[in-house]
PDB file of C-alpha atoms in Angstrom:
ATOM      1  CA  MET A1120       7.710  -8.672  32.691  1.00 66.00           C
ATOM      2  CA  ARG A1121      10.542  -6.361  33.758  1.00 71.00           C
ATOM      3  CA  SER A1122      13.042  -9.195  33.738  1.00 77.00           C
ATOM      4  CA  LEU A1123      11.879 -10.192  30.260  1.00 81.00           C
ATOM      5  CA  LEU A1124      12.395  -6.628  29.016  1.00 79.00           C
ATOM      6  CA  LEU A1125      15.967  -6.742  30.334  1.00 77.00           C
ATOM      7  CA  HIS A1126      16.707 -10.145  28.826  1.00 83.00           C
ATOM      8  CA  ARG A1127      19.635 -10.091  26.402  1.00 81.00           C
ATOM      9  CA  ARG A1128      17.423 -11.530  23.666  1.00 89.00           C
ATOM     10  CA  ALA A1129      14.662  -8.951  24.092  1.00 90.00           C
ATOM     11  CA  LYS A1130      16.221  -6.380  21.772  1.00 92.00           C
ATOM     12  CA  PRO A1131      17.054  -8.858  18.988  1.00 93.00           C
ATOM     13  CA  LEU A1132      13.499 -10.146  19.208  1.00 95.00           C
ATOM     14  CA  VAL A1133      12.049  -6.636  18.890  1.00 95.00           C
ATOM     15  CA  PHE A1134      14.457  -5.999  15.992  1.00 97.00           C
ATOM     16  CA  VAL A1135      13.145  -9.049  14.138  1.00 97.00           C
ATOM     17  CA  LEU A1136       9.529  -8.098  14.862  1.00 97.00           C
ATOM     18  CA  CYS A1137      10.182  -4.634  13.439  1.00 97.00           C
ATOM     19  CA  LEU A1138      11.324  -6.231  10.181  1.00 98.00           C
ATOM     20  CA  LEU A1139       8.152  -8.291   9.760  1.00 98.00           C
ATOM     21  CA  PRO A1140       6.177  -5.513   8.001  1.00 97.00           C
ATOM     22  CA  LEU A1141       8.947  -5.206   5.416  1.00 97.00           C
ATOM     23  CA  ALA A1142       8.981  -8.978   4.950  1.00 97.00           C
ATOM     24  CA  TRP A1143       5.212  -9.011   4.506  1.00 97.00           C
ATOM     25  CA  LEU A1144       5.259  -6.164   1.951  1.00 96.00           C
ATOM     26  CA  SER A1145       8.190  -7.748   0.096  1.00 96.00           C
ATOM     27  CA  TYR A1146       6.380 -11.067  -0.092  1.00 96.00           C
ATOM     28  CA  GLY A1147       3.220  -9.342  -1.295  1.00 95.00           C
ATOM     29  CA  ALA A1148       5.154  -7.573  -4.035  1.00 93.00           C
ATOM     30  CA  ALA A1149       6.966 -10.760  -5.111  1.00 93.00           C
ATOM     31  CA  ALA A1150       3.767 -12.822  -5.078  1.00 93.00           C
ATOM     32  CA  ASP A1151       1.737 -10.111  -6.835  1.00 91.00           C
ATOM     33  CA  GLN A1152      -0.647  -9.834  -3.893  1.00 93.00           C
ATOM     34  CA  LEU A1153      -0.630  -6.047  -3.425  1.00 91.00           C
ATOM     35  CA  GLY A1154      -3.694  -5.387  -5.532  1.00 89.00           C
ATOM     36  CA  ALA A1155      -4.284  -3.701  -8.858  1.00 88.00           C
ATOM     37  CA  ASN A1156      -1.622  -1.048  -8.246  1.00 92.00           C
ATOM     38  CA  PRO A1157       1.243  -2.798  -6.419  1.00 93.00           C
ATOM     39  CA  ALA A1158       3.617   0.179  -6.694  1.00 94.00           C
ATOM     40  CA  GLU A1159       1.153   2.484  -4.934  1.00 93.00           C
ATOM     41  CA  ALA A1160       0.373  -0.186  -2.340  1.00 94.00           C
ATOM     42  CA  LEU A1161       4.070  -0.653  -1.580  1.00 96.00           C
ATOM     43  CA  ILE A1162       4.764   3.079  -1.313  1.00 96.00           C
ATOM     44  CA  ARG A1163       1.776   3.672   0.938  1.00 94.00           C
ATOM     45  CA  GLY A1164       2.396   0.548   2.983  1.00 96.00           C
ATOM     46  CA  LEU A1165       5.937   1.635   3.803  1.00 97.00           C
ATOM     47  CA  GLY A1166       4.681   5.111   4.681  1.00 96.00           C
ATOM     48  CA  ASP A1167       1.983   3.673   6.932  1.00 96.00           C
ATOM     49  CA  TRP A1168       4.567   1.659   8.825  1.00 97.00           C
ATOM     50  CA  ALA A1169       6.816   4.688   9.231  1.00 97.00           C
ATOM     51  CA  LEU A1170       3.864   6.466  10.869  1.00 97.00           C
ATOM     52  CA  ARG A1171       3.087   3.464  13.082  1.00 97.00           C
ATOM     53  CA  PHE A1172       6.660   3.210  14.296  1.00 98.00           C
ATOM     54  CA  LEU A1173       6.651   6.940  15.017  1.00 97.00           C
ATOM     55  CA  CYS A1174       3.594   6.395  17.228  1.00 97.00           C
ATOM     56  CA  LEU A1175       5.312   3.478  18.976  1.00 96.00           C
ATOM     57  CA  ALA A1176       8.515   5.463  19.553  1.00 96.00           C
ATOM     58  CA  LEU A1177       6.559   8.380  21.017  1.00 96.00           C
ATOM     59  CA  ALA A1178       4.547   6.014  23.215  1.00 95.00           C
ATOM     60  CA  VAL A1179       7.589   4.549  24.976  1.00 94.00           C
ATOM     61  CA  THR A1180       8.171   7.403  27.434  1.00 91.00           C
ATOM     62  CA  PRO A1181       4.517   7.787  28.540  1.00 91.00           C
ATOM     63  CA  LEU A1182       4.222   4.015  28.980  1.00 92.00           C
ATOM     64  CA  ARG A1183       7.505   3.893  30.855  1.00 91.00           C
ATOM     65  CA  ILE A1184       6.333   6.577  33.267  1.00 89.00           C
ATOM     66  CA  ARG A1185       2.700   5.564  33.673  1.00 87.00           C
ATOM     67  CA  THR A1186       3.495   1.880  34.185  1.00 88.00           C
ATOM     68  CA  ARG A1187       6.677   2.584  36.158  1.00 88.00           C
ATOM     69  CA  THR A1188       8.622   0.321  33.845  1.00 90.00           C
ATOM     70  CA  PRO A1189      11.936   2.066  33.146  1.00 89.00           C
ATOM     71  CA  GLN A1190      13.136  -1.004  31.231  1.00 89.00           C
ATOM     72  CA  LEU A1191      10.989   0.108  28.272  1.00 92.00           C
ATOM     73  CA  ALA A1192      13.409   2.979  27.617  1.00 90.00           C
ATOM     74  CA  ARG A1193      15.961   0.617  26.093  1.00 91.00           C
ATOM     75  CA  PHE A1194      13.648   0.089  23.097  1.00 94.00           C
ATOM     76  CA  ARG A1195      12.944   3.756  22.323  1.00 94.00           C
ATOM     77  CA  ARG A1196      16.038   4.335  20.194  1.00 94.00           C
ATOM     78  CA  LEU A1197      15.444   1.127  18.244  1.00 96.00           C
ATOM     79  CA  LEU A1198      11.855   2.117  17.461  1.00 97.00           C
ATOM     80  CA  GLY A1199      12.964   5.600  16.482  1.00 96.00           C
ATOM     81  CA  LEU A1200      15.547   4.200  14.065  1.00 97.00           C
ATOM     82  CA  PHE A1201      12.965   1.900  12.538  1.00 98.00           C
ATOM     83  CA  THR A1202      10.731   4.952  12.045  1.00 98.00           C
ATOM     84  CA  PHE A1203      13.533   6.486   9.984  1.00 98.00           C
ATOM     85  CA  PHE A1204      14.237   3.172   8.249  1.00 98.00           C
ATOM     86  CA  TYR A1205      10.676   2.815   6.992  1.00 98.00           C
ATOM     87  CA  ALA A1206      10.559   6.522   6.099  1.00 98.00           C
ATOM     88  CA  CYS A1207      13.695   5.999   3.975  1.00 98.00           C
ATOM     89  CA  LEU A1208      12.143   2.991   2.251  1.00 98.00           C
ATOM     90  CA  HIS A1209       8.948   4.999   1.686  1.00 97.00           C
ATOM     91  CA  LEU A1210      10.960   7.804   0.076  1.00 97.00           C
ATOM     92  CA  LEU A1211      13.046   5.347  -1.949  1.00 97.00           C
ATOM     93  CA  ALA A1212       9.959   3.509  -3.211  1.00 97.00           C
ATOM     94  CA  TYR A1213       8.362   6.813  -4.249  1.00 96.00           C
ATOM     95  CA  GLY A1214      11.535   7.975  -6.021  1.00 96.00           C
ATOM     96  CA  TRP A1215      12.018   4.638  -7.768  1.00 96.00           C
ATOM     97  CA  LEU A1216       8.522   3.400  -8.555  1.00 94.00           C
ATOM     98  CA  ASP A1217       6.845   6.757  -9.194  1.00 93.00           C
ATOM     99  CA  MET A1218       9.718   8.900 -10.488  1.00 94.00           C
ATOM    100  CA  GLY A1219      12.126   6.368 -11.978  1.00 93.00           C
ATOM    101  CA  LEU A1220      14.914   7.732  -9.747  1.00 93.00           C
ATOM    102  CA  ASP A1221      15.104  10.859 -11.924  1.00 94.00           C
ATOM    103  CA  PRO A1222      16.436  13.664  -9.650  1.00 94.00           C
ATOM    104  CA  GLY A1223      14.931  16.389 -11.826  1.00 95.00           C
ATOM    105  CA  ASP A1224      11.477  14.819 -11.838  1.00 95.00           C
ATOM    106  CA  ILE A1225      11.662  14.168  -8.106  1.00 95.00           C
ATOM    107  CA  GLY A1226      12.675  17.759  -7.376  1.00 95.00           C
ATOM    108  CA  ARG A1227       9.905  19.198  -9.539  1.00 95.00           C
ATOM    109  CA  ASP A1228       7.323  16.863  -7.993  1.00 95.00           C
ATOM    110  CA  ILE A1229       8.370  17.838  -4.476  1.00 94.00           C
ATOM    111  CA  LEU A1230       7.948  21.524  -5.287  1.00 94.00           C
ATOM    112  CA  LYS A1231       4.707  21.009  -7.217  1.00 94.00           C
ATOM    113  CA  ARG A1232       2.756  18.851  -4.764  1.00 93.00           C
ATOM    114  CA  PRO A1233       2.390  20.177  -1.180  1.00 93.00           C
ATOM    115  CA  PHE A1234       1.845  16.759   0.408  1.00 93.00           C
ATOM    116  CA  ILE A1235       5.080  15.474  -1.150  1.00 95.00           C
ATOM    117  CA  LEU A1236       6.897  18.594   0.068  1.00 96.00           C
ATOM    118  CA  VAL A1237       5.619  18.083   3.626  1.00 97.00           C
ATOM    119  CA  GLY A1238       6.584  14.409   3.553  1.00 96.00           C
ATOM    120  CA  PHE A1239      10.078  15.243   2.302  1.00 97.00           C
ATOM    121  CA  ALA A1240      10.456  17.946   4.962  1.00 97.00           C
ATOM    122  CA  SER A1241       9.508  15.368   7.598  1.00 97.00           C
ATOM    123  CA  TRP A1242      12.217  13.037   6.316  1.00 97.00           C
ATOM    124  CA  LEU A1243      14.788  15.845   6.395  1.00 97.00           C
ATOM    125  CA  LEU A1244      13.908  16.566  10.026  1.00 97.00           C
ATOM    126  CA  LEU A1245      14.190  12.894  10.924  1.00 97.00           C
ATOM    127  CA  LEU A1246      17.642  12.667   9.327  1.00 97.00           C
ATOM    128  CA  PRO A1247      19.605  14.524  12.068  1.00 96.00           C
ATOM    129  CA  LEU A1248      17.738  12.561  14.730  1.00 96.00           C
ATOM    130  CA  ALA A1249      18.838   9.278  13.173  1.00 96.00           C
ATOM    131  CA  LEU A1250      22.420  10.505  12.677  1.00 95.00           C
ATOM    132  CA  THR A1251      22.698  11.551  16.339  1.00 95.00           C
ATOM    133  CA  SER A1252      21.084   8.446  17.821  1.00 93.00           C
ATOM    134  CA  THR A1253      24.366   6.969  19.112  1.00 90.00           C
ATOM    135  CA  HIS A1254      25.895   7.319  22.581  1.00 88.00           C
ATOM    136  CA  ARG A1255      28.876   9.012  20.959  1.00 91.00           C
ATOM    137  CA  ALA A1256      26.601  11.689  19.515  1.00 92.00           C
ATOM    138  CA  VAL A1257      25.040  12.299  22.934  1.00 91.00           C
ATOM    139  CA  ARG A1258      28.492  12.792  24.452  1.00 91.00           C
ATOM    140  CA  ALA A1259      29.621  15.028  21.598  1.00 92.00           C
ATOM    141  CA  LEU A1260      26.559  17.276  21.686  1.00 91.00           C
ATOM    142  CA  GLY A1261      26.020  17.243  25.418  1.00 91.00           C
ATOM    143  CA  GLY A1262      22.828  16.072  27.043  1.00 88.00           C
ATOM    144  CA  ARG A1263      20.964  19.373  26.903  1.00 90.00           C
ATOM    145  CA  GLN A1264      21.785  20.110  23.256  1.00 93.00           C
ATOM    146  CA  TRP A1265      20.997  16.528  22.285  1.00 93.00           C
ATOM    147  CA  GLN A1266      17.592  16.694  23.961  1.00 91.00           C
ATOM    148  CA  ALA A1267      16.858  20.040  22.305  1.00 92.00           C
ATOM    149  CA  LEU A1268      17.708  18.594  18.890  1.00 94.00           C
ATOM    150  CA  HIS A1269      15.573  15.511  19.417  1.00 93.00           C
ATOM    151  CA  ARG A1270      12.565  17.642  20.283  1.00 92.00           C
ATOM    152  CA  LEU A1271      12.325  18.054  16.505  1.00 94.00           C
ATOM    153  CA  VAL A1272      10.235  14.887  16.683  1.00 94.00           C
ATOM    154  CA  TYR A1273       7.415  17.072  18.023  1.00 93.00           C
ATOM    155  CA  VAL A1274       7.578  19.012  14.754  1.00 95.00           C
ATOM    156  CA  VAL A1275       7.879  15.847  12.685  1.00 96.00           C
ATOM    157  CA  ALA A1276       4.747  14.263  14.162  1.00 96.00           C
ATOM    158  CA  PRO A1277       2.226  16.903  12.961  1.00 95.00           C
ATOM    159  CA  LEU A1278       4.003  17.207   9.608  1.00 97.00           C
ATOM    160  CA  VAL A1279       3.759  13.452   9.059  1.00 96.00           C
ATOM    161  CA  LEU A1280       0.091  13.567  10.022  1.00 96.00           C
ATOM    162  CA  LEU A1281      -0.496  16.426   7.562  1.00 96.00           C
ATOM    163  CA  HIS A1282       1.282  14.440   4.840  1.00 96.00           C
ATOM    164  CA  PHE A1283      -0.934  11.448   5.616  1.00 95.00           C
ATOM    165  CA  PHE A1284      -4.069  13.640   5.635  1.00 94.00           C
ATOM    166  CA  TRP A1285      -3.335  15.175   2.240  1.00 92.00           C
ATOM    167  CA  MET A1286      -2.481  11.798   0.791  1.00 88.00           C
ATOM    168  CA  ARG A1287      -5.782  10.292   1.983  1.00 86.00           C
ATOM    169  CA  ALA A1288      -7.757  13.395   0.964  1.00 83.00           C
ATOM    170  CA  GLY A1289      -7.307  12.394  -2.673  1.00 74.00           C
ATOM    171  CA  LYS A1290      -9.556   9.396  -2.030  1.00 74.00           C
ATOM    172  CA  ASN A1291     -11.751  11.121   0.559  1.00 76.00           C
ATOM    173  CA  ASP A1292     -10.654   8.521   3.139  1.00 78.00           C
ATOM    174  CA  PHE A1293     -10.196  10.099   6.546  1.00 87.00           C
ATOM    175  CA  ALA A1294     -10.997   7.251   8.954  1.00 89.00           C
ATOM    176  CA  GLU A1295      -7.374   6.223   9.512  1.00 90.00           C
ATOM    177  CA  VAL A1296      -6.297   9.860   9.595  1.00 93.00           C
ATOM    178  CA  ALA A1297      -8.656  10.436  12.529  1.00 94.00           C
ATOM    179  CA  VAL A1298      -7.258   7.408  14.379  1.00 95.00           C
ATOM    180  CA  TYR A1299      -3.648   8.528  14.004  1.00 96.00           C
ATOM    181  CA  ALA A1300      -4.593  12.111  14.849  1.00 95.00           C
ATOM    182  CA  LEU A1301      -6.120  10.911  18.127  1.00 96.00           C
ATOM    183  CA  ILE A1302      -3.079   8.761  18.936  1.00 96.00           C
ATOM    184  CA  LEU A1303      -0.493  11.429  18.163  1.00 95.00           C
ATOM    185  CA  GLY A1304      -2.625  14.139  19.762  1.00 94.00           C
ATOM    186  CA  ALA A1305      -2.877  12.127  22.985  1.00 94.00           C
ATOM    187  CA  LEU A1306       0.865  11.410  23.030  1.00 93.00           C
ATOM    188  CA  LEU A1307       1.824  15.042  22.429  1.00 91.00           C
ATOM    189  CA  LEU A1308      -0.765  16.295  24.933  1.00 91.00           C
ATOM    190  CA  GLU A1309       0.626  13.920  27.543  1.00 89.00           C
ATOM    191  CA  ARG A1310       4.088  15.422  27.039  1.00 85.00           C
ATOM    192  CA  LEU A1311       2.721  18.963  27.240  1.00 84.00           C
ATOM    193  CA  LEU A1312       0.947  18.205  30.503  1.00 84.00           C
ATOM    194  CA  ARG A1313       4.046  16.527  31.888  1.00 79.00           C
ATOM    195  CA  TYR A1314       6.126  19.576  30.961  1.00 74.00           C
ATOM    196  CA  PHE A1315       4.124  21.642  33.451  1.00 75.00           C
ATOM    197  CA  GLU A1316       4.449  19.032  36.195  1.00 71.00           C
ATOM    198  CA  PRO A1317       7.914  19.420  37.811  1.00 62.00           C
ATOM    199  CA  LYS A1318       7.914  15.970  39.402  1.00 54.00           C
ATOM    200  CA  SER A1319       6.957  14.279  36.154  1.00 45.00           C
ATOM    201  CA  ARG A1320       9.524  16.313  34.256  1.00 46.00           C
ATOM    202  CA  LEU A1321      12.285  15.158  36.594  1.00 45.00           C
ATOM    203  CA  SER A1322      11.313  11.523  36.074  1.00 46.00           C
ATOM    204  CA  ALA A1323      11.191  11.804  32.274  1.00 42.00           C
TER     205      ALA A1323
END
């Protein structure tokens, strides 16, 4: 397994797999298979995948440590960038399909609806993380400053969950919210516990 994770084709394969949700949603939209409200289905589908990739990106470090598989770390940045990628598509689909790409309408809607405001704030916090994801950015900022900046993801996670909760509250559908809350709660709790364990912190 470790040798497979280090294989030169492992990253391209993961890259292609990460694009499959977009391909599936695009096909559904083109084939008119997204239900009675395809615009809403596309917007929500892209948002769901942004949340799923956030969970995957946050899961890399605990899995790497618990399974003693350091090779998993090479996929963390890729998963984080795909989190931002799907968040951008989610925002773009909302701005285009719901707001007609009208900046004034988008701005007023963001200020009027709290769940849109929280979602937009989450995207804004993800933006500097994506922009500083390169090795050059790490060198420019310095390791400590770079790590401090990327701890913003621990703010993003609950904001994204709140955005998802408010969005589902409109239809009184909380089953998926509970699942993601448990996943993100477990991942953040694991990091908190590891923070107070010096040996674990050194191996992070």
